[in-house]
Amino acid sequence: MNKKLIQDLAITDGIYDCICDPYDKLKNGDPYSSVMVDLERFAEKIVSECIAMCKTAVGNADYNTGRLHCLENIKERFGIE
């Protein structure tokens, strides 16, 4: 897995700070409740990365070729074998 990419995505949306130094951002008395909000944003960033790669990969290719390019781009970007 591409640890640098995951770390960059986590840090740019504040999830790393929230997990490492929890605080009551939602002001509901639970310092860890805001972690879910940050996790959702983090997941959205990962999905957005995948969508962007698929849009680039598909382009003018036919459906099956585009799917294969998309799959390979995601695997390469996230460092998955």
Coordinates of C-alpha atoms in Angstrom, one line a residue:
M1 CA 0.0 0.0 0.0
N2 CA 1.2 3.5 -0.8
K3 CA 1.7 4.7 2.8
K4 CA 2.8 8.2 1.7
L5 CA -0.4 8.8 -0.3
I6 CA -2.6 7.5 2.6
Q7 CA -0.7 9.7 5.0
D8 CA -1.1 12.7 2.8
L9 CA -4.8 12.2 2.4
A10 CA -5.2 11.7 6.1
I11 CA -3.2 14.8 7.1
T12 CA -4.8 17.2 4.5
D13 CA -8.3 16.6 5.9
G14 CA -7.4 16.7 9.5
I15 CA -8.1 13.0 10.4
Y16 CA -4.6 12.5 11.6
D17 CA -4.8 15.4 14.1
C18 CA -8.2 14.2 15.3
I19 CA -7.1 10.6 16.0
C20 CA -3.8 11.6 17.5
D21 CA -5.1 14.5 19.6
P22 CA -8.8 14.1 20.2
Y23 CA -10.9 17.0 21.2
D24 CA -14.6 17.8 21.5
K25 CA -15.0 19.4 18.1
L26 CA -18.8 18.7 18.0
K27 CA -19.2 20.0 21.6
N28 CA -21.3 17.1 22.7
G29 CA -19.1 15.9 25.6
D30 CA -17.5 13.1 23.7
P31 CA -14.0 13.9 22.5
Y32 CA -13.9 11.0 20.1
S33 CA -17.3 11.6 18.3
S34 CA -15.7 13.9 15.8
V35 CA -13.5 11.0 14.5
M36 CA -16.4 9.6 12.5
V37 CA -16.9 12.9 10.7
D38 CA -13.2 12.9 9.8
L39 CA -13.3 9.3 8.8
E40 CA -16.2 10.0 6.4
R41 CA -14.2 12.9 4.9
F42 CA -11.2 10.7 4.6
A43 CA -13.2 7.9 2.8
E44 CA -14.7 10.6 0.5
K45 CA -11.1 11.7 -0.4
I46 CA -10.1 8.1 -1.3
V47 CA -13.2 7.6 -3.4
S48 CA -12.7 10.9 -5.1
E49 CA -9.1 9.8 -6.0
C50 CA -10.5 6.6 -7.5
I51 CA -13.1 8.5 -9.5
A52 CA -10.6 10.9 -10.9
M53 CA -8.3 8.0 -11.9
C54 CA -11.2 6.2 -13.6
K55 CA -12.2 9.3 -15.5
T56 CA -8.7 9.7 -16.8
A57 CA -8.3 6.0 -17.6
V58 CA -11.6 5.6 -19.5
G59 CA -11.4 8.6 -21.8
N60 CA -12.2 7.3 -25.3
A61 CA -11.5 3.7 -24.6
D62 CA -14.1 1.0 -25.0
Y63 CA -15.9 -0.2 -21.8
N64 CA -13.7 -3.2 -21.0
T65 CA -10.4 -1.5 -21.8
G66 CA -11.5 1.5 -19.7
R67 CA -12.3 -0.8 -16.8
L68 CA -9.0 -2.5 -16.9
H69 CA -7.1 0.8 -17.1
C70 CA -9.1 2.1 -14.2
L71 CA -8.4 -1.0 -12.1
E72 CA -4.7 -0.8 -12.9
N73 CA -4.5 3.0 -12.2
I74 CA -6.2 2.5 -8.8
K75 CA -3.9 -0.4 -7.8
E76 CA -0.8 1.5 -8.9
R77 CA -1.8 4.8 -7.2
F78 CA -2.6 3.1 -3.9
G79 CA 0.3 0.6 -4.2
I80 CA -1.8 -2.6 -4.1
E81 CA -0.4 -5.7 -5.8

